[in-house]
Amino acid sequence: MAAADSSRLGGLRLVDPQDGDGWTHLRVPATAPAPLPRALGPLEVEVAGAGRTWSLAGWLEATH
């Protein structure tokens, strides 16, 4: 028996909502376009895990 036959989702048909008639789009220009900054900077990251919030450095140290 194939996996799809045993699943309740076996007959599910996935469709792309952007395909087909009726899909339209509109390009909206930025009111004040500006280039993104190129300077590198520190990345502030918090990781939720093991019942607490960790800094990225603390998480990497604790989990190797």
mmCIF file of N, CA, C and O in Angstrom, residues 2-50:
data_model
loop_
_atom_site.group_PDB
_atom_site.id
_atom_site.type_symbol
_atom_site.label_atom_id
_atom_site.label_comp_id
_atom_site.label_asym_id
_atom_site.label_seq_id
_atom_site.Cartn_x
_atom_site.Cartn_y
_atom_site.Cartn_z
ATOM 1 N N ALA A 2 0.665 2.149 -0.884
ATOM 2 C CA ALA A 2 1.461 3.371 -0.975
ATOM 3 C C ALA A 2 1.088 4.321 0.149
ATOM 4 O O ALA A 2 -0.023 4.283 0.667
ATOM 5 N N ALA A 3 2.027 5.157 0.507
ATOM 6 C CA ALA A 3 1.789 6.115 1.603
ATOM 7 C C ALA A 3 0.606 7.016 1.304
ATOM 8 O O ALA A 3 -0.186 7.325 2.181
ATOM 9 N N ALA A 4 0.473 7.450 0.048
ATOM 10 C CA ALA A 4 -0.625 8.342 -0.309
ATOM 11 C C ALA A 4 -1.966 7.647 -0.140
ATOM 12 O O ALA A 4 -2.959 8.268 0.194
ATOM 13 N N ASP A 5 -2.024 6.307 -0.356
ATOM 14 C CA ASP A 5 -3.277 5.576 -0.224
ATOM 15 C C ASP A 5 -3.719 5.480 1.226
ATOM 16 O O ASP A 5 -4.907 5.401 1.510
ATOM 17 N N SER A 6 -2.777 5.452 2.169
ATOM 18 C CA SER A 6 -3.121 5.297 3.566
ATOM 19 C C SER A 6 -3.362 6.623 4.275
ATOM 20 O O SER A 6 -3.815 6.650 5.396
ATOM 21 N N SER A 7 -3.098 7.714 3.611
ATOM 22 C CA SER A 7 -3.249 9.029 4.217
ATOM 23 C C SER A 7 -4.617 9.607 3.897
ATOM 24 O O SER A 7 -5.152 9.418 2.808
ATOM 25 N N ARG A 8 -5.177 10.329 4.864
ATOM 26 C CA ARG A 8 -6.437 11.028 4.593
ATOM 27 C C ARG A 8 -6.226 12.165 3.605
ATOM 28 O O ARG A 8 -7.168 12.667 3.022
ATOM 29 N N LEU A 9 -4.970 12.558 3.420
ATOM 30 C CA LEU A 9 -4.659 13.648 2.496
ATOM 31 C C LEU A 9 -4.264 13.127 1.117
ATOM 32 O O LEU A 9 -3.835 13.887 0.272
ATOM 33 N N GLY A 10 -4.395 11.836 0.891
ATOM 34 C CA GLY A 10 -3.975 11.222 -0.359
ATOM 35 C C GLY A 10 -4.636 11.837 -1.578
ATOM 36 O O GLY A 10 -4.045 11.901 -2.642
ATOM 37 N N GLY A 11 -5.865 12.271 -1.464
ATOM 38 C CA GLY A 11 -6.569 12.845 -2.602
ATOM 39 C C GLY A 11 -6.468 14.352 -2.678
ATOM 40 O O GLY A 11 -7.107 14.983 -3.524
ATOM 41 N N LEU A 12 -5.667 14.954 -1.816
ATOM 42 C CA LEU A 12 -5.537 16.403 -1.784
ATOM 43 C C LEU A 12 -4.870 16.908 -3.054
ATOM 44 O O LEU A 12 -3.843 16.390 -3.483
ATOM 45 N N ARG A 13 -5.440 17.909 -3.671
ATOM 46 C CA ARG A 13 -4.880 18.503 -4.882
ATOM 47 C C ARG A 13 -4.349 19.890 -4.534
ATOM 48 O O ARG A 13 -5.108 20.748 -4.092
ATOM 49 N N LEU A 14 -3.055 20.090 -4.687
ATOM 50 C CA LEU A 14 -2.447 21.379 -4.381
ATOM 51 C C LEU A 14 -2.472 22.249 -5.622
ATOM 52 O O LEU A 14 -2.141 21.800 -6.714
ATOM 53 N N VAL A 15 -2.859 23.494 -5.451
ATOM 54 C CA VAL A 15 -2.927 24.424 -6.571
ATOM 55 C C VAL A 15 -2.165 25.691 -6.215
ATOM 56 O O VAL A 15 -2.033 26.059 -5.055
ATOM 57 N N ASP A 16 -1.659 26.349 -7.227
ATOM 58 C CA ASP A 16 -0.989 27.626 -7.049
ATOM 59 C C ASP A 16 -2.028 28.723 -7.236
ATOM 60 O O ASP A 16 -2.589 28.875 -8.330
ATOM 61 N N PRO A 17 -2.333 29.505 -6.196
ATOM 62 C CA PRO A 17 -3.374 30.523 -6.328
ATOM 63 C C PRO A 17 -3.014 31.635 -7.303
ATOM 64 O O PRO A 17 -3.875 32.399 -7.708
ATOM 65 N N GLN A 18 -1.761 31.712 -7.712
ATOM 66 C CA GLN A 18 -1.358 32.746 -8.653
ATOM 67 C C GLN A 18 -1.537 32.307 -10.102
ATOM 68 O O GLN A 18 -1.422 33.115 -11.006
ATOM 69 N N ASP A 19 -1.773 31.034 -10.328
ATOM 70 C CA ASP A 19 -2.032 30.546 -11.675
ATOM 71 C C ASP A 19 -3.493 30.753 -12.019
ATOM 72 O O ASP A 19 -4.360 30.746 -11.170
ATOM 73 N N GLY A 20 -3.751 30.902 -13.291
ATOM 74 C CA GLY A 20 -5.132 30.959 -13.739
ATOM 75 C C GLY A 20 -5.609 32.371 -14.003
ATOM 76 O O GLY A 20 -4.893 33.362 -13.816
ATOM 77 N N ASP A 21 -6.814 32.432 -14.452
ATOM 78 C CA ASP A 21 -7.432 33.713 -14.789
ATOM 79 C C ASP A 21 -7.812 34.471 -13.527
ATOM 80 O O ASP A 21 -8.072 33.894 -12.478
ATOM 81 N N GLY A 22 -7.830 35.768 -13.642
ATOM 82 C CA GLY A 22 -8.277 36.580 -12.532
ATOM 83 C C GLY A 22 -7.178 37.043 -11.601
ATOM 84 O O GLY A 22 -7.407 37.883 -10.750
ATOM 85 N N TRP A 23 -5.977 36.493 -11.740
ATOM 86 C CA TRP A 23 -4.883 36.922 -10.864
ATOM 87 C C TRP A 23 -4.246 38.159 -11.480
ATOM 88 O O TRP A 23 -3.793 38.141 -12.608
ATOM 89 N N THR A 24 -4.236 39.240 -10.745
ATOM 90 C CA THR A 24 -3.616 40.463 -11.228
ATOM 91 C C THR A 24 -2.641 40.966 -10.180
ATOM 92 O O THR A 24 -2.708 40.580 -9.014
ATOM 93 N N HIS A 25 -1.735 41.813 -10.609
ATOM 94 C CA HIS A 25 -0.818 42.424 -9.670
ATOM 95 C C HIS A 25 -0.618 43.876 -10.071
ATOM 96 O O HIS A 25 -0.901 44.274 -11.186
ATOM 97 N N LEU A 26 -0.150 44.633 -9.137
ATOM 98 C CA LEU A 26 0.090 46.047 -9.360
ATOM 99 C C LEU A 26 1.430 46.401 -8.755
ATOM 100 O O LEU A 26 1.701 46.092 -7.592
ATOM 101 N N ARG A 27 2.298 47.013 -9.535
ATOM 102 C CA ARG A 27 3.590 47.454 -9.033
ATOM 103 C C ARG A 27 3.398 48.814 -8.371
ATOM 104 O O ARG A 27 2.900 49.745 -8.976
ATOM 105 N N VAL A 28 3.790 48.893 -7.095
ATOM 106 C CA VAL A 28 3.633 50.133 -6.336
ATOM 107 C C VAL A 28 5.021 50.699 -6.083
ATOM 108 O O VAL A 28 5.825 50.097 -5.368
ATOM 109 N N PRO A 29 5.341 51.844 -6.669
ATOM 110 C CA PRO A 29 6.677 52.415 -6.476
ATOM 111 C C PRO A 29 6.861 52.941 -5.052
ATOM 112 O O PRO A 29 5.907 53.364 -4.403
ATOM 113 N N ALA A 30 8.093 52.900 -4.589
ATOM 114 C CA ALA A 30 8.410 53.443 -3.265
ATOM 115 C C ALA A 30 8.252 54.955 -3.297
ATOM 116 O O ALA A 30 8.567 55.605 -4.289
ATOM 117 N N THR A 31 7.783 55.518 -2.200
ATOM 118 C CA THR A 31 7.582 56.970 -2.156
ATOM 119 C C THR A 31 8.910 57.709 -2.042
ATOM 120 O O THR A 31 9.052 58.808 -2.546
ATOM 121 N N ALA A 32 9.882 57.114 -1.356
ATOM 122 C CA ALA A 32 11.195 57.735 -1.205
ATOM 123 C C ALA A 32 12.258 56.642 -1.336
ATOM 124 O O ALA A 32 12.837 56.200 -0.332
ATOM 125 N N PRO A 33 12.512 56.156 -2.556
ATOM 126 C CA PRO A 33 13.465 55.050 -2.702
ATOM 127 C C PRO A 33 14.865 55.438 -2.254
ATOM 128 O O PRO A 33 15.309 56.565 -2.446
ATOM 129 N N ALA A 34 15.527 54.502 -1.597
ATOM 130 C CA ALA A 34 16.891 54.716 -1.127
ATOM 131 C C ALA A 34 17.614 53.375 -1.151
ATOM 132 O O ALA A 34 17.001 52.334 -0.908
ATOM 133 N N PRO A 35 18.902 53.391 -1.452
ATOM 134 C CA PRO A 35 19.639 52.127 -1.440
ATOM 135 C C PRO A 35 19.760 51.580 -0.020
ATOM 136 O O PRO A 35 19.745 52.335 0.958
ATOM 137 N N LEU A 36 19.841 50.254 0.073
ATOM 138 C CA LEU A 36 20.030 49.630 1.376
ATOM 139 C C LEU A 36 21.442 49.906 1.873
ATOM 140 O O LEU A 36 22.373 50.014 1.071
ATOM 141 N N PRO A 37 21.625 50.035 3.184
ATOM 142 C CA PRO A 37 22.967 50.280 3.708
ATOM 143 C C PRO A 37 23.885 49.088 3.417
ATOM 144 O O PRO A 37 23.463 47.947 3.459
ATOM 145 N N ARG A 38 25.146 49.374 3.120
ATOM 146 C CA ARG A 38 26.103 48.320 2.795
ATOM 147 C C ARG A 38 27.039 47.998 3.951
ATOM 148 O O ARG A 38 27.764 47.023 3.903
ATOM 149 N N ALA A 39 27.037 48.817 4.989
ATOM 150 C CA ALA A 39 27.954 48.595 6.099
ATOM 151 C C ALA A 39 27.546 47.354 6.890
ATOM 152 O O ALA A 39 26.381 47.149 7.197
ATOM 153 N N LEU A 40 28.516 46.528 7.197
ATOM 154 C CA LEU A 40 28.260 45.359 8.025
ATOM 155 C C LEU A 40 28.162 45.782 9.477
ATOM 156 O O LEU A 40 28.841 46.698 9.921
ATOM 157 N N GLY A 41 27.330 45.085 10.220
ATOM 158 C CA GLY A 41 27.174 45.388 11.628
ATOM 159 C C GLY A 41 26.889 44.122 12.390
ATOM 160 O O GLY A 41 26.642 43.068 11.800
ATOM 161 N N PRO A 42 26.908 44.198 13.695
ATOM 162 C CA PRO A 42 26.644 43.003 14.497
ATOM 163 C C PRO A 42 25.189 42.555 14.315
ATOM 164 O O PRO A 42 24.288 43.373 14.153
ATOM 165 N N LEU A 43 24.997 41.261 14.326
ATOM 166 C CA LEU A 43 23.670 40.692 14.193
ATOM 167 C C LEU A 43 23.188 40.279 15.578
ATOM 168 O O LEU A 43 23.803 39.444 16.240
ATOM 169 N N GLU A 44 22.124 40.908 16.027
ATOM 170 C CA GLU A 44 21.561 40.580 17.336
ATOM 171 C C GLU A 44 20.583 39.427 17.157
ATOM 172 O O GLU A 44 19.586 39.553 16.459
ATOM 173 N N VAL A 45 20.892 38.294 17.770
ATOM 174 C CA VAL A 45 20.069 37.100 17.630
ATOM 175 C C VAL A 45 19.738 36.554 19.004
ATOM 176 O O VAL A 45 20.604 36.490 19.870
ATOM 177 N N GLU A 46 18.481 36.192 19.200
ATOM 178 C CA GLU A 46 18.068 35.494 20.409
ATOM 179 C C GLU A 46 17.476 34.159 19.994
ATOM 180 O O GLU A 46 16.724 34.073 19.028
ATOM 181 N N VAL A 47 17.837 33.105 20.716
ATOM 182 C CA VAL A 47 17.354 31.762 20.420
ATOM 183 C C VAL A 47 16.513 31.300 21.592
ATOM 184 O O VAL A 47 16.980 31.309 22.736
ATOM 185 N N ALA A 48 15.273 30.914 21.315
ATOM 186 C CA ALA A 48 14.408 30.364 22.358
ATOM 187 C C ALA A 48 14.606 28.859 22.370
ATOM 188 O O ALA A 48 14.407 28.194 21.362
ATOM 189 N N GLY A 49 15.034 28.333 23.505
ATOM 190 C CA GLY A 49 15.233 26.895 23.609
ATOM 191 C C GLY A 49 15.569 26.494 25.023
ATOM 192 O O GLY A 49 16.118 27.286 25.791
ATOM 193 N N ALA A 50 15.244 25.276 25.364
ATOM 194 C CA ALA A 50 15.534 24.713 26.686
ATOM 195 C C ALA A 50 14.942 25.572 27.804
ATOM 196 O O ALA A 50 15.559 25.744 28.856
#
